[in-house]
Short mmCIF file of N, CA and C in Angstrom, two decimals:
data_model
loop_
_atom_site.label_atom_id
_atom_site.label_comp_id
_atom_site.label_asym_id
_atom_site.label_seq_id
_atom_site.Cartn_x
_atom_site.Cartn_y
_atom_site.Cartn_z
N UNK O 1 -18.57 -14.70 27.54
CA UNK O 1 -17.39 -14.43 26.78
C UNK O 1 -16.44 -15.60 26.92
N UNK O 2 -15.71 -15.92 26.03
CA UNK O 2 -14.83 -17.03 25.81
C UNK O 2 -13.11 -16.49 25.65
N UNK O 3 -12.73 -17.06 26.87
CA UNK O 3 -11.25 -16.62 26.99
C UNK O 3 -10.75 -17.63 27.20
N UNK O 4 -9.58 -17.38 26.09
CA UNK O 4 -8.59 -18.89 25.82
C UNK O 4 -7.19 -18.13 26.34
N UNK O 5 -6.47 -19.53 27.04
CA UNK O 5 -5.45 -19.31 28.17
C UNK O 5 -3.98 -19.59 27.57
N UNK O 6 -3.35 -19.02 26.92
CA UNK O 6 -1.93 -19.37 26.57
C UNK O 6 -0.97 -19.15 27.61
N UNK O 7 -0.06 -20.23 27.50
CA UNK O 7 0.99 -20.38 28.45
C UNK O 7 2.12 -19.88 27.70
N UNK O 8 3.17 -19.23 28.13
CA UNK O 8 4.86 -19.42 27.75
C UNK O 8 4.89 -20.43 26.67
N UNK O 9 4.95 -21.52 27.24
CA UNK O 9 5.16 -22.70 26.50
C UNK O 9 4.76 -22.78 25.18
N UNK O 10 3.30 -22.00 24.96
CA UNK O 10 2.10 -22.24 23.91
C UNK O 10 3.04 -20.84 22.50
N UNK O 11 3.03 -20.05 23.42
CA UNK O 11 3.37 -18.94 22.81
C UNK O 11 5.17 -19.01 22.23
N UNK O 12 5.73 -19.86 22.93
CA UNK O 12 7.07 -19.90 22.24
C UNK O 12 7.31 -21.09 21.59
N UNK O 13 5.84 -21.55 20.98
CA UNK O 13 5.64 -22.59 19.78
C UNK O 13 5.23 -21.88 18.46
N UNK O 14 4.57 -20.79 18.73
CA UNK O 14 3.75 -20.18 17.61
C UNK O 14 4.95 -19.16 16.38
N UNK O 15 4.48 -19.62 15.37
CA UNK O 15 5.47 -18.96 14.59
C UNK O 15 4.63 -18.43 13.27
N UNK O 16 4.91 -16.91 12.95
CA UNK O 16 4.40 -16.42 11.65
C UNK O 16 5.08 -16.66 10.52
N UNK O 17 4.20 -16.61 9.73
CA UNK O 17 4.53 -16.97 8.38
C UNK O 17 4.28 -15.61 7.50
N UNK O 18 5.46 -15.68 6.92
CA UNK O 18 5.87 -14.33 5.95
C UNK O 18 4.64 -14.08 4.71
N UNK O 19 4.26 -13.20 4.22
CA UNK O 19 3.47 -13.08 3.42
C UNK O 19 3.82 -12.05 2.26
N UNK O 20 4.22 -12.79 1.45
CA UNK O 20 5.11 -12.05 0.29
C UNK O 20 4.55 -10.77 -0.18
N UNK O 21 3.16 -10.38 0.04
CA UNK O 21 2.02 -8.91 -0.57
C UNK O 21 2.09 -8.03 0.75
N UNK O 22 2.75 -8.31 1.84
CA UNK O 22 3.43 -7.26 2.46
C UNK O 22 3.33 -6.00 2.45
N UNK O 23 4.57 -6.51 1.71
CA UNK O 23 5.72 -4.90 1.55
C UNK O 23 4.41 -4.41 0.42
N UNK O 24 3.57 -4.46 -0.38
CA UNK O 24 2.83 -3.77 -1.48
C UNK O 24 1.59 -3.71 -0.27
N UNK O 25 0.97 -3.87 0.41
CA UNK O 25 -0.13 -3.92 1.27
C UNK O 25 0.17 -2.62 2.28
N UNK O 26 1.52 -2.76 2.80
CA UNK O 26 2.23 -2.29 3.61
C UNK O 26 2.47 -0.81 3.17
N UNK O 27 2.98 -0.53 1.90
CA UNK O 27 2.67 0.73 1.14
C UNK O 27 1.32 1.43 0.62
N UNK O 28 0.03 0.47 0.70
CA UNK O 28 -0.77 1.37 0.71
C UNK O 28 -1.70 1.73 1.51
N UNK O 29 -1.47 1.08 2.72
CA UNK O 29 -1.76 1.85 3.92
C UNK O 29 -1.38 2.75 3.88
N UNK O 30 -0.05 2.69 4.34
CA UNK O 30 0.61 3.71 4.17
C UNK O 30 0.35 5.63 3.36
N UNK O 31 -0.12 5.09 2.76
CA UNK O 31 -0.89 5.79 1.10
C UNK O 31 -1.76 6.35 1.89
N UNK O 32 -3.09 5.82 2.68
CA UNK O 32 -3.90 5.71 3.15
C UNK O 32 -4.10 6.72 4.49
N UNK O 33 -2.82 6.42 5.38
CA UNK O 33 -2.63 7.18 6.51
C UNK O 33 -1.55 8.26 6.34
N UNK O 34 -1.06 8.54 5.43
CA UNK O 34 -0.51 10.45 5.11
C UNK O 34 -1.54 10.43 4.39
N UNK O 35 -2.31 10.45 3.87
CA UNK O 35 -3.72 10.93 3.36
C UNK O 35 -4.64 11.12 4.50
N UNK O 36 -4.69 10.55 5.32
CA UNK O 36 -5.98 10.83 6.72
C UNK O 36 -5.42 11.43 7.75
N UNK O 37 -5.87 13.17 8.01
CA UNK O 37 -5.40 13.74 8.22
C UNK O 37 -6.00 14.30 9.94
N UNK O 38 -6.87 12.72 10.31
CA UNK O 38 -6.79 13.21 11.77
C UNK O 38 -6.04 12.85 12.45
N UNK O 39 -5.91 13.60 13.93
CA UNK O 39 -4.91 13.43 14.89
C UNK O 39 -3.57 13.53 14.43
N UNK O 40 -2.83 13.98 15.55
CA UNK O 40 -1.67 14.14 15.98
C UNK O 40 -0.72 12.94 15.66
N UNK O 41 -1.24 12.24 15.81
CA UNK O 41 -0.62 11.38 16.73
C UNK O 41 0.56 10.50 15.44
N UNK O 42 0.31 10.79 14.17
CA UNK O 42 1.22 10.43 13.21
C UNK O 42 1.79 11.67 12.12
N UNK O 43 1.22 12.50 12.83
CA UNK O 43 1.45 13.72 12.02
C UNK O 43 3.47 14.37 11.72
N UNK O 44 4.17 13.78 12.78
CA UNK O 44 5.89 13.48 12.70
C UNK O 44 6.04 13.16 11.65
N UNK O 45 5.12 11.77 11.35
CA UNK O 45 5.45 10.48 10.32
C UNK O 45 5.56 10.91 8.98
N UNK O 46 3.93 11.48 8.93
CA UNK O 46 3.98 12.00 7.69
C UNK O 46 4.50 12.71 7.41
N UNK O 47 5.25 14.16 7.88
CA UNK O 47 5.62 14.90 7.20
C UNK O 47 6.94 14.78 6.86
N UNK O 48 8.00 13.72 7.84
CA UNK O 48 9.21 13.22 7.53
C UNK O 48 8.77 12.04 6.32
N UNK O 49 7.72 11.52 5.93
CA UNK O 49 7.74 10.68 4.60
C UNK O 49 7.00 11.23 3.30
N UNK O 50 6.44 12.32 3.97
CA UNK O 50 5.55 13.18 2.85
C UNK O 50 6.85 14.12 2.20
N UNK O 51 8.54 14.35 2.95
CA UNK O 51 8.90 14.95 2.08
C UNK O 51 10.22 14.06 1.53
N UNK O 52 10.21 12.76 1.62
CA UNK O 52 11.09 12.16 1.30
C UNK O 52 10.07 10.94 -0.51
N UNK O 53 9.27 11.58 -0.67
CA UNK O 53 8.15 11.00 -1.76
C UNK O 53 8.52 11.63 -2.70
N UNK O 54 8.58 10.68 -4.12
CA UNK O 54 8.93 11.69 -5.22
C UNK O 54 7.60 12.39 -6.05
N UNK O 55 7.74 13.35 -6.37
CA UNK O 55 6.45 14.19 -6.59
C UNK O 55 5.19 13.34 -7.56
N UNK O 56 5.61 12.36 -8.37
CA UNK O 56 4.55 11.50 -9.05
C UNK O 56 4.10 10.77 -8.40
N UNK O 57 4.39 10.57 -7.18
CA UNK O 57 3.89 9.66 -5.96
C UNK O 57 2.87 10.19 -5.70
N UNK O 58 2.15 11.14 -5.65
CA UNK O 58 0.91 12.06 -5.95
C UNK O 58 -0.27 11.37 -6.51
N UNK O 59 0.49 10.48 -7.50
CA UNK O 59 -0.92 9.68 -8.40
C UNK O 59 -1.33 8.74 -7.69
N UNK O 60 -0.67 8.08 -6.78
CA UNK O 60 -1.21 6.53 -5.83
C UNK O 60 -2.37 7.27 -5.25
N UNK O 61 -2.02 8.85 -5.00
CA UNK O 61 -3.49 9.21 -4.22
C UNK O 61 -4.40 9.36 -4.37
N UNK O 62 -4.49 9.11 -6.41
CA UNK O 62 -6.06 9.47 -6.67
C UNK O 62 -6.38 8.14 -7.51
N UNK O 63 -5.78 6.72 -7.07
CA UNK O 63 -5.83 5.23 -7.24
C UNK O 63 -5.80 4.49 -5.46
N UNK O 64 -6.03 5.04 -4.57
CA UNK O 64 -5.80 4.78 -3.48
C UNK O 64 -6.77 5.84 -2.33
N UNK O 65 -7.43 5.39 -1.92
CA UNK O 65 -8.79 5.92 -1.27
C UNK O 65 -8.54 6.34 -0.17
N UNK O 66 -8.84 7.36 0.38
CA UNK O 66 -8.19 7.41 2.32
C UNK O 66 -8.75 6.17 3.12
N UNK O 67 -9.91 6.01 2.74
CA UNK O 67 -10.83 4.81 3.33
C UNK O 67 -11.56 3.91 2.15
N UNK O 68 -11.73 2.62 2.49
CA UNK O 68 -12.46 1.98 1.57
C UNK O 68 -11.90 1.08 0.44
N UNK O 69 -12.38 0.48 -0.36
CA UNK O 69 -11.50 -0.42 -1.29
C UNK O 69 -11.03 0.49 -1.85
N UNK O 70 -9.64 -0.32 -2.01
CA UNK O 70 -8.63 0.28 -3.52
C UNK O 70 -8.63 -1.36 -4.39
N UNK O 71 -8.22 -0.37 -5.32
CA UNK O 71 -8.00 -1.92 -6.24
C UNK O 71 -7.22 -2.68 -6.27
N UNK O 72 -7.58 -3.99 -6.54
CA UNK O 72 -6.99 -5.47 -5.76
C UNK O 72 -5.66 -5.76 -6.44
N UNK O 73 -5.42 -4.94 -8.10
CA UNK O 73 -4.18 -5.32 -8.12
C UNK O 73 -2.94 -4.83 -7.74
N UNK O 74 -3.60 -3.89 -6.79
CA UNK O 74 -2.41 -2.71 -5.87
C UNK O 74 -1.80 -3.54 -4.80
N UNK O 75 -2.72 -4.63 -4.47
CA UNK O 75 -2.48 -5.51 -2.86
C UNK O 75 -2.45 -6.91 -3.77
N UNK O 76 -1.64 -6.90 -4.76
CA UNK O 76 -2.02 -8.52 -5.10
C UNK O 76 -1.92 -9.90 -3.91
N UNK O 77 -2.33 -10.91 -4.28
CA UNK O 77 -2.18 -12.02 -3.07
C UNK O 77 -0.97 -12.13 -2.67
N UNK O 78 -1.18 -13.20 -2.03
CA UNK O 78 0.52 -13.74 -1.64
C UNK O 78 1.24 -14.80 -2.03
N UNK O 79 0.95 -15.37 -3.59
CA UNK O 79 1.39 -16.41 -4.01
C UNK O 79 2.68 -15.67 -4.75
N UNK O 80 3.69 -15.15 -4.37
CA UNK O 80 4.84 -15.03 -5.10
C UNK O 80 6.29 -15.52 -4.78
N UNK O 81 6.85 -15.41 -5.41
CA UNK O 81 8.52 -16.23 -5.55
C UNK O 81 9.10 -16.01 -4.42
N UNK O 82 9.05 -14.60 -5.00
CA UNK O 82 10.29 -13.47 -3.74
C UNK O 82 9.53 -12.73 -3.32
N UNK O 83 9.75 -13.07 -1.55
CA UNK O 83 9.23 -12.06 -0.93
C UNK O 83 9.04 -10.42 -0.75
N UNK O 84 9.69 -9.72 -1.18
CA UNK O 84 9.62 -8.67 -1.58
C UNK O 84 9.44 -7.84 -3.01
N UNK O 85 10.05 -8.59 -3.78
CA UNK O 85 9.87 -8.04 -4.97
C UNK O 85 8.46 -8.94 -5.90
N UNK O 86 8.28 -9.94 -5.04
CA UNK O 86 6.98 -10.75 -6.21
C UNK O 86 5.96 -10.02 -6.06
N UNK O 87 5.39 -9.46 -5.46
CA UNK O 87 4.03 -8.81 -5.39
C UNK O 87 4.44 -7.52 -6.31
N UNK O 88 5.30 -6.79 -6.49
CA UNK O 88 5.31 -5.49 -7.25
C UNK O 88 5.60 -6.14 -8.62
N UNK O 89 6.14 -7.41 -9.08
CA UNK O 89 6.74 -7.66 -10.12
C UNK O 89 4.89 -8.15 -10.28
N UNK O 90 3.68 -8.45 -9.51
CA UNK O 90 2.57 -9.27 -10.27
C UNK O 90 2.03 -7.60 -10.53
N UNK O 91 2.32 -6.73 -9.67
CA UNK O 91 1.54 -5.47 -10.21
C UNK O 91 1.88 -5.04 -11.74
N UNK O 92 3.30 -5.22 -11.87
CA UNK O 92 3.72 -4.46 -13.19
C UNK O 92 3.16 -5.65 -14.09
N UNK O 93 2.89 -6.89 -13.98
CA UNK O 93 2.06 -8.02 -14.84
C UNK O 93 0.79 -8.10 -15.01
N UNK O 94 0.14 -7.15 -14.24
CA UNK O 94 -1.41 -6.97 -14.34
C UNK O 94 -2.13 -6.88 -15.88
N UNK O 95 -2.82 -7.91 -16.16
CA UNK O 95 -3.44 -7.82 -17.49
C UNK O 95 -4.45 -6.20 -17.47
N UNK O 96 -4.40 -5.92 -18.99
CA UNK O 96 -4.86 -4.70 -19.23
C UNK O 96 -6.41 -5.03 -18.81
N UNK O 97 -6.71 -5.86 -18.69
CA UNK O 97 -8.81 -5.86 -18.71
C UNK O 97 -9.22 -5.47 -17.48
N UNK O 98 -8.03 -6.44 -16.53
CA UNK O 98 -8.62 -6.27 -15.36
C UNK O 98 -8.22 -4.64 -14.98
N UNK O 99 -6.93 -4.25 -15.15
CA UNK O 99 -6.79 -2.94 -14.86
C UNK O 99 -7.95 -2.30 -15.13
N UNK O 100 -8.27 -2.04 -16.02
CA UNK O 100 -9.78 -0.92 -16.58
C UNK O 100 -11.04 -1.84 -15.96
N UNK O 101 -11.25 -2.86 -15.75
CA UNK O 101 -12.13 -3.09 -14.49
C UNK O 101 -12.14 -2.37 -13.39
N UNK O 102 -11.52 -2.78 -12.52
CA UNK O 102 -10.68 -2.28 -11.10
C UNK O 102 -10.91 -0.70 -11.19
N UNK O 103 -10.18 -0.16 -12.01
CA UNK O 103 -10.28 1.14 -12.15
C UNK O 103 -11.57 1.60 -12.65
N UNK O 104 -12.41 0.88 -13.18
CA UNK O 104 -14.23 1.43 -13.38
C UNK O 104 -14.77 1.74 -12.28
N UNK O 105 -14.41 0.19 -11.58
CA UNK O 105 -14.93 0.01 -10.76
C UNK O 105 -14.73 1.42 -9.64
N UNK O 106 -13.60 1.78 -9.04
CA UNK O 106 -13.04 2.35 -8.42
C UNK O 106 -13.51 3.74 -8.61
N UNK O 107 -13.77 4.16 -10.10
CA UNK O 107 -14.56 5.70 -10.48
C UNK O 107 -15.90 5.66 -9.81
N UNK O 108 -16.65 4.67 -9.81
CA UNK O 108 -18.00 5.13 -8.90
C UNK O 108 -17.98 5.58 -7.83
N UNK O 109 -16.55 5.12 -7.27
CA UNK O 109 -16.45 5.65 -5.72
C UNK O 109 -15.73 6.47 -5.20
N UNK O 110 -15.21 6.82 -6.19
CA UNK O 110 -13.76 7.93 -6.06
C UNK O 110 -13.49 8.56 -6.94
N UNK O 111 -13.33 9.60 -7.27
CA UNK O 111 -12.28 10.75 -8.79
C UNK O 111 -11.17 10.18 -8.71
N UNK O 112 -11.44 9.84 -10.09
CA UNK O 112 -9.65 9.64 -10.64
C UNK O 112 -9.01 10.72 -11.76
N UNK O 113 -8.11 10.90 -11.77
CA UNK O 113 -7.88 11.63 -12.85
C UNK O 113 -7.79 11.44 -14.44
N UNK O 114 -8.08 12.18 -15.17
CA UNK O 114 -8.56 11.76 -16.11
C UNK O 114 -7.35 10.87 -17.14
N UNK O 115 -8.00 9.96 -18.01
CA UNK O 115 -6.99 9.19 -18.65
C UNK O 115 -5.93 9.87 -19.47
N UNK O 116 -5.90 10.81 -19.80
CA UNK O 116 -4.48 11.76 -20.25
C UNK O 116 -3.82 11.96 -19.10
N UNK O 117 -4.46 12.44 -17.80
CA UNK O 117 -3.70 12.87 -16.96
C UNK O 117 -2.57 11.76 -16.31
N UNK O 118 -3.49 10.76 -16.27
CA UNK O 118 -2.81 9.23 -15.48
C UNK O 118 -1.75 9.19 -16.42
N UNK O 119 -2.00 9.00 -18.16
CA UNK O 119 -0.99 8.14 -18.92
C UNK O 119 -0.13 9.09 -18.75
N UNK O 120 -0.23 10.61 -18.93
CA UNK O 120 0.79 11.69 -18.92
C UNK O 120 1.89 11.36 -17.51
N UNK O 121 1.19 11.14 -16.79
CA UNK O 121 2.19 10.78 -15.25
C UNK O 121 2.87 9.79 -15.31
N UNK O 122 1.80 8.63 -15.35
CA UNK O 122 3.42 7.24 -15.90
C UNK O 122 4.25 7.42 -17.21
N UNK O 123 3.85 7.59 -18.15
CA UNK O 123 4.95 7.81 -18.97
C UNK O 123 6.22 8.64 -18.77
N UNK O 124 5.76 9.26 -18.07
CA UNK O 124 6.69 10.34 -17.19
C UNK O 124 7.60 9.88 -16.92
N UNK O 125 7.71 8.95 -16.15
CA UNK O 125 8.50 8.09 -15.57
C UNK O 125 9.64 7.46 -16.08
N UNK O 126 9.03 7.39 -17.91
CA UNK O 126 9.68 6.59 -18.85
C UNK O 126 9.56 5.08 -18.47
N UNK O 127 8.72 5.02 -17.73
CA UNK O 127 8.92 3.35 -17.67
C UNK O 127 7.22 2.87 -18.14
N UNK O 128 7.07 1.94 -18.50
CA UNK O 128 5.54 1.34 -19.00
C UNK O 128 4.83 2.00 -17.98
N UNK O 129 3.34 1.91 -17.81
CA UNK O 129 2.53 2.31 -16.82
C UNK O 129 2.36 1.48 -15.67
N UNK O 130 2.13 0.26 -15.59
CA UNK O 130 2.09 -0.78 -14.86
C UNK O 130 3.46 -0.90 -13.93
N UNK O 131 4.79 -0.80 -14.51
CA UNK O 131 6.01 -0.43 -13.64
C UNK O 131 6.31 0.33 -13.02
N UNK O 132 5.64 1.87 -13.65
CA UNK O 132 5.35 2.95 -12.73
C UNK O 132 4.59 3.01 -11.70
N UNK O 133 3.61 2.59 -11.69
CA UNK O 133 2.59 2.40 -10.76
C UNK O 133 3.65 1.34 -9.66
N UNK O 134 3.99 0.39 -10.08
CA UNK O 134 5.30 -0.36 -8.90
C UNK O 134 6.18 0.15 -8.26
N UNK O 135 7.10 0.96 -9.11
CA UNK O 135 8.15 1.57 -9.00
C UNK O 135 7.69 2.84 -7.72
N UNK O 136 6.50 3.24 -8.02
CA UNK O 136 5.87 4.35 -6.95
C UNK O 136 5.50 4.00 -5.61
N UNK O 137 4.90 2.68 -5.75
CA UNK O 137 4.84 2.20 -4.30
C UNK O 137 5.84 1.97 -3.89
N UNK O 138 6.99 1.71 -4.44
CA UNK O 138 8.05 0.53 -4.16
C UNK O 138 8.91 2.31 -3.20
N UNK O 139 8.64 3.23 -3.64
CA UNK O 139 9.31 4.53 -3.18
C UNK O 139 8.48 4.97 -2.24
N UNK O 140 6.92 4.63 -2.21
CA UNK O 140 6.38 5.25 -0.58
C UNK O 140 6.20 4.04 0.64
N UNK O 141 6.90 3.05 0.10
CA UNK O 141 7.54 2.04 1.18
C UNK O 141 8.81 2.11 1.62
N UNK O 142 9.49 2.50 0.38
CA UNK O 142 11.08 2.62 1.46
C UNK O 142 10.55 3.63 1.67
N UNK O 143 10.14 5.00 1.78
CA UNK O 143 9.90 6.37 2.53
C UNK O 143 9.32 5.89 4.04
N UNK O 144 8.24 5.28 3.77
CA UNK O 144 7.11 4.74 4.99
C UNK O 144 8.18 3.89 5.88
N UNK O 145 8.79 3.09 5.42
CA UNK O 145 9.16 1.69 6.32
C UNK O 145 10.35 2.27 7.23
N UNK O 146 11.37 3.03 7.52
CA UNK O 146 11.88 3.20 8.98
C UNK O 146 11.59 4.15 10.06
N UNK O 147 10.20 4.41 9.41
CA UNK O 147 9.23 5.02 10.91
C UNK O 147 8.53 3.66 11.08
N UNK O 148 8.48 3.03 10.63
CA UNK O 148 7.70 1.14 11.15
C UNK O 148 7.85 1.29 13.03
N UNK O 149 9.07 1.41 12.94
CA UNK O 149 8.70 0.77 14.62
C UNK O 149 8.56 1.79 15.90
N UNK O 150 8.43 3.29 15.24
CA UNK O 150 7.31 3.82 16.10
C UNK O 150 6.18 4.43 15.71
N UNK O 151 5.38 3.49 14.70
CA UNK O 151 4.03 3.55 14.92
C UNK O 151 3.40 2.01 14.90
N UNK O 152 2.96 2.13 16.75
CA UNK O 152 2.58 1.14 16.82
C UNK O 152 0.57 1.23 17.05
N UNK O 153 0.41 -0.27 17.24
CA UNK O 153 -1.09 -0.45 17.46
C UNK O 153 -1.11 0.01 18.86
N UNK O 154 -2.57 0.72 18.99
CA UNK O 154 -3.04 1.18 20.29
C UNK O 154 -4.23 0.58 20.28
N UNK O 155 -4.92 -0.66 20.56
CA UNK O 155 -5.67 -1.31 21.00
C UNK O 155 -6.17 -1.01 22.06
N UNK O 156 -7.35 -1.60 22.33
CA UNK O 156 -7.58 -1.86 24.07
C UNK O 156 -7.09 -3.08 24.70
N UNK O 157 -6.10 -2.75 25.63
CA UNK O 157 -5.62 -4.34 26.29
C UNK O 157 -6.56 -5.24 27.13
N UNK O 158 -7.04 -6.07 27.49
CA UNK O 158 -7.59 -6.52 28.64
C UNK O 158 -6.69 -7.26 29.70
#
């Protein structure tokens, strides 16, 4: 086994770099874990963010898998402007082809609801579909994000 030795010194050189797909990455975990419904051990979390969700927030769950790929333009990259808002502003820019790709793709492996049902929900919204779909994450991230800092990683330490 290969164990590399950082000093103080080493470690108060190292600096992260922000990654603008975050906050949209960050929400569908999120998505992901009030949907997976073992253990205790976040079960607080969810139910203080499961009732602060607005009820069309419902649809990320049947575009968003408990496990396994979701589609890539939910987590776009990290080439955007503004850190927070560029990744939801490339979701609501998502060309129509790839959407109905992604989402083909995504029916082999998962139920989605049917295409009346989806358009019936974003329109709902009154906003295009593509903004809705933003606008929804953009609401189970602020719900999700000030339980952030007590749920942490439980690793194994060595």
């Amino acid at each position: 086994m290969l164990r590399i030795h950082f000093t103080s010194a080493d470690l108060a050189r190292v600096t992260l770099g922000y990654n603008s797909s975050l906050p949209v990455s960050e929400a569908v975990m999120s998505l992901q874990a009030l949907r997976h419904r073992s253990g205790p051990r976040f079960s607080v979390w969810r139910h203080a963010v499961g009732k602060q969700l607005p009820a069309r927030a419902s649809l990320l769950g049947s575009l968003v898998p408990v496990s396994g790929w979701a589609p890539d333009f939910l987590t776009p990259g990290p080439d955007h402007a503004s850190p927070t808002a560029g990744a939801f502003d490339a979701i609501r820019a998502t060309p129509r082809r790839r959407l109905t790709a992604e989402l083909r793709r995504l029916s082999h492996h998962h139920r989605l609801p049917t295409c009346s049902q989806l358009g019936r929900c974003l329109k709902g919204s009154g906003l295009p579909e593509l903004a809705a779909l933003a606008e929804m994450l953009q609401a189970v991230r602020a719900a999700s994000t000030p339980g952030s800092p007590r749920v942490s990683w439980s690793g194994r330490r060595s």
